Structures are given as structure tokens and as C-alpha cells.
CSV table of C-alpha atoms in Angstrom, one decimal:
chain,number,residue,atom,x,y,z
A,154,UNK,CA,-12.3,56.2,51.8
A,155,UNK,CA,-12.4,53.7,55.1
A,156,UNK,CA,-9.6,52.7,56.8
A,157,UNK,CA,-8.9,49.4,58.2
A,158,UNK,CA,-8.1,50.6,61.3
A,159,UNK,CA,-11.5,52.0,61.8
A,160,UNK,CA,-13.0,48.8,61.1
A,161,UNK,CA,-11.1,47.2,65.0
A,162,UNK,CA,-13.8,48.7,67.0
A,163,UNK,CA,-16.7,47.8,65.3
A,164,UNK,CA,-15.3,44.2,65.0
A,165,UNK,CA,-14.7,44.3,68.5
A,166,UNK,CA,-18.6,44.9,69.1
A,167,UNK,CA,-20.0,42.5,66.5
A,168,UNK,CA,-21.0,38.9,66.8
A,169,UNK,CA,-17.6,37.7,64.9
A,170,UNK,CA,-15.8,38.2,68.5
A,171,UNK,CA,-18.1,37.6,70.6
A,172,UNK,CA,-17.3,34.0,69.1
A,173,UNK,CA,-13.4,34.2,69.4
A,174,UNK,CA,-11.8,32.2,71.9
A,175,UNK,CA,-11.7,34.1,75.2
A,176,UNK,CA,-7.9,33.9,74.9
A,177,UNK,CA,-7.6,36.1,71.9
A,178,UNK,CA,-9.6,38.4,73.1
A,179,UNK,CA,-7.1,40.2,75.6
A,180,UNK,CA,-4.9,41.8,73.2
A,181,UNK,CA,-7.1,41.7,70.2
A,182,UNK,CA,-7.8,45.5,69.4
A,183,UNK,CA,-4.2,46.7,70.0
A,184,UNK,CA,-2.8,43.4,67.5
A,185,UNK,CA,-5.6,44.2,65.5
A,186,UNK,CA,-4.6,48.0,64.8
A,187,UNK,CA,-1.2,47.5,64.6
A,188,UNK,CA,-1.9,45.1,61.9
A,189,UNK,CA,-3.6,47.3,60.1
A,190,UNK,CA,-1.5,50.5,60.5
A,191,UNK,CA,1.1,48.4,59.3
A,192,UNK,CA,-0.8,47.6,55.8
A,193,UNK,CA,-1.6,50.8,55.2
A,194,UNK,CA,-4.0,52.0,52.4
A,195,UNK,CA,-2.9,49.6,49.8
A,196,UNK,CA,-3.3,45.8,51.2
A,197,UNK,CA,-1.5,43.3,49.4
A,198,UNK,CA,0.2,40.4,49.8
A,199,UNK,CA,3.5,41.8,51.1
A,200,UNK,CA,1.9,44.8,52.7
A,201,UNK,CA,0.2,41.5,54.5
A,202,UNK,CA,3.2,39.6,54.8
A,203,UNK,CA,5.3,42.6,56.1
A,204,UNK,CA,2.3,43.7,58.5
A,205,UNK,CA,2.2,40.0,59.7
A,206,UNK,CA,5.8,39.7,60.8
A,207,UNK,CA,5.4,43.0,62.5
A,208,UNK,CA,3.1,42.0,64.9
A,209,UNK,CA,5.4,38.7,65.6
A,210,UNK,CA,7.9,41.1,67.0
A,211,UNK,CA,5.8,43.1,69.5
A,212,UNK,CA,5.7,42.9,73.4
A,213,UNK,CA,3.0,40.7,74.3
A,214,UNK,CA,2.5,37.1,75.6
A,215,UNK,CA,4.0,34.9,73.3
A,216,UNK,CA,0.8,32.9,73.2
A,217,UNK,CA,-0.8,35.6,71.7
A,218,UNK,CA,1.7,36.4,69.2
A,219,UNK,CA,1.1,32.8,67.9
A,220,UNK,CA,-2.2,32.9,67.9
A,221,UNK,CA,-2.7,36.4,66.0
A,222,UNK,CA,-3.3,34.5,62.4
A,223,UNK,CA,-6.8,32.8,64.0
A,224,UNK,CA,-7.9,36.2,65.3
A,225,UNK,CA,-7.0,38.1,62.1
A,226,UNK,CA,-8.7,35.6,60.2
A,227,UNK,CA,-11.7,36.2,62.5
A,228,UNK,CA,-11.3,40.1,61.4
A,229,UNK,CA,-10.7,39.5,57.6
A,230,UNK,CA,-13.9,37.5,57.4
A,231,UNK,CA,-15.8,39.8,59.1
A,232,UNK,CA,-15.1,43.1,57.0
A,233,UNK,CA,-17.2,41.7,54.0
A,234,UNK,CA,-20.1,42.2,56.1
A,235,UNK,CA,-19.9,45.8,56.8
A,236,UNK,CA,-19.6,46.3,53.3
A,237,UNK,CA,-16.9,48.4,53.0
A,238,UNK,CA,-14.1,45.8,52.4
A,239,UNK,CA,-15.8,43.1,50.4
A,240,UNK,CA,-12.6,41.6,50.0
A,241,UNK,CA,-12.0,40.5,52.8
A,242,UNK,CA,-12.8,36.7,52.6
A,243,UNK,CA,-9.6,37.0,49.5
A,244,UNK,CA,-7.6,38.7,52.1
A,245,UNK,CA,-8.2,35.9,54.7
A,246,UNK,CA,-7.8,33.0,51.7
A,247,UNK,CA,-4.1,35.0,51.3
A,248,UNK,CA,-3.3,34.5,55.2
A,249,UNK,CA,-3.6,30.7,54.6
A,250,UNK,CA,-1.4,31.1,52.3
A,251,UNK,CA,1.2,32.9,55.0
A,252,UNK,CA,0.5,31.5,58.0
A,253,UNK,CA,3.4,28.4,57.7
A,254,UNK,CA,6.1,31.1,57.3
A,255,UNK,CA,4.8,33.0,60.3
A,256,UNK,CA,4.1,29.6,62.5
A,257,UNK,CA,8.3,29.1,61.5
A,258,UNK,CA,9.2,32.5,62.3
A,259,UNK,CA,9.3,31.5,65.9
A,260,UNK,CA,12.2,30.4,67.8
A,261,UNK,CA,11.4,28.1,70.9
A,262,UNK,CA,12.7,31.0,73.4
A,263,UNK,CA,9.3,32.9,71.4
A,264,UNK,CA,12.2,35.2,70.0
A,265,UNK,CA,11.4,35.7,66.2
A,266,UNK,CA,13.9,35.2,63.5
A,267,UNK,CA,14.5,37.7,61.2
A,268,UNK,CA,15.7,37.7,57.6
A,269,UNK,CA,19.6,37.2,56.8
A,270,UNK,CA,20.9,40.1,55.2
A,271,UNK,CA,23.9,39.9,53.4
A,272,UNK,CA,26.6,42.8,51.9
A,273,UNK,CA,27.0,43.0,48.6
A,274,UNK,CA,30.5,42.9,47.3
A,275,UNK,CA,33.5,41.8,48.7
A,276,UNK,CA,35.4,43.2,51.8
A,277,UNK,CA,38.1,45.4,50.9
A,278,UNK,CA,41.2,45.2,52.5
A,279,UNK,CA,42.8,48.0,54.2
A,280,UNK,CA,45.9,48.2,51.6
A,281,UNK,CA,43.7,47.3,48.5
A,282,UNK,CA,42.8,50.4,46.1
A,283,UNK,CA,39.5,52.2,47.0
A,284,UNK,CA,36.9,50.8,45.4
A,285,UNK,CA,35.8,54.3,44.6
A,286,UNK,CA,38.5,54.7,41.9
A,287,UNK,CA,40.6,57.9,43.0
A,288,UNK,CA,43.7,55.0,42.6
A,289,UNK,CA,44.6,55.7,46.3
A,290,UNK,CA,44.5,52.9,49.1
A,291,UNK,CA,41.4,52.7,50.9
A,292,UNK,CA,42.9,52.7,54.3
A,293,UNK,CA,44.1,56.8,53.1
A,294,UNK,CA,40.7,57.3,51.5
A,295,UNK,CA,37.6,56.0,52.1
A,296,UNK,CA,38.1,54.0,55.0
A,297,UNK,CA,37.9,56.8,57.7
A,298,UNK,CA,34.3,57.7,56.0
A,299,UNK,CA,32.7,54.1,56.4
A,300,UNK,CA,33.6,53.7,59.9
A,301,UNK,CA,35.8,50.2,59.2
């Protein structure tokens, strides 16, 4: 079974970057296989979408951080013609799809924002009972175990 992965190197030598804006071109492998690793075997939307963000977070010129959808689309085109990924062209229709949510992922620092995550339940108070029903106070039971 190909990889994605394997598929970077004989992008990078095909006509498909030779056409890419000089500019992309610096960091394009290295974006490119991250990418990819990041998909893994199975590509799908969120495997996509999760892969995408990814490579928003890693150490390189913002520029090309923000650019990364134009030379992934470049890539996802491409793998039709080597025959071993004929969907690409879908794949690349997808990132249309995504690329608003990653263009608004970006602070104007170039930090990236992530996603708000939230506890579930309520705070318990250091006299209430322990939520995990010995009937005790948490501050006496559970407390010392979640570090509060």
C-alpha cells in the first residue's frame, strides 16, 4: 500500500512544483511530510482538518504557515497523476472547504488559536461531599488525589 509521505519527493521533482511560487518552495517537503504523517493511512476530512491545524502550529516563517493550503493544494492535485491516489482532486475540493477555518486560525502576532476546552461539571467546593459518593467531604477525600 503507498504512503502519502512517499509521494513528497516525487512531487518535489515533477512539473507540479516546478510551477509553485518560489516562495513556497523553501519549506515545502518538510510542511509537506508533516502533513501527511499527520493524516496517516486513513485520510478523511478530520484526519485533514486535524493534520491542517498541525502544521499551523509548527516553527517556520509565518508566511509560510499561511500559505501551506496553496502548496498542499498544489500536492493534492498532483497525486491523481501518479496513479496511486486517484483521489486526490476530492481531497483538494475538501481543503476548499477548510481553508476559511485555517485562514481564521491565525492571530495577528502569527500565534494560532487553539480550541476552548471546557470541564465538565461543576467545581466542587472544598467542604461539599465528594462527588465520588464515599459521603465524606472532598477536602478529606478526593481532593489530595486531584491536585486542587
Amino acid at each position: 500500500m503507498a504512503k502519502l509521505t512517499d509521494e513528497v519527493s516525487s512531487f518535489s521533482d515533477s512539473q507540479h512544483y516546478l510551477l509553485l511560487d518560489p516562495d513556497l518552495k523553501s519549506h515545502a517537503e518538510p510542511l509537506l511530510a508533516h502533513w501527511c504523517d499527520e493524516v496517516g493511512v486513513v485520510v478523511s476530512e478530520e484526519s485533514m482538518t486535524r493534520a491542517l491545524h498541525s502544521v499551523a502550529r509548527l516553527d517556520v516563517p509565518l508566511a509560510h504557515r499561511q500559505r501551506f493550503p496553496e502548496l498542499l493544494r498544489a500536492f493534492l492535485e498532483f497525486l491523481p497523476s501518479t496513479g496511486r491516489f486517484p483521489r486526490g482532486n476530492q481531497w483538494a475540493e475538501r481543503l476548499g472547504e477548510m481553508e476559511a477555518g485555517y485562514e481564521a486560525s491565525f492571530r495577528g502576532d502569527g500565534s494560532v488559536r487553539g480550541a476552548t476546552v471546557r470541564k465538565a461539571g461543576s467545581d466542587t467546593g472544598r467542604n461539599d461531599p465528594c462527588p465520588c459518593g464515599s459521603g465524606r467531604k472532598y477536602k478529606k477525600c478526593c481532593m489530595s488525589l486531584l491536585g486542587s
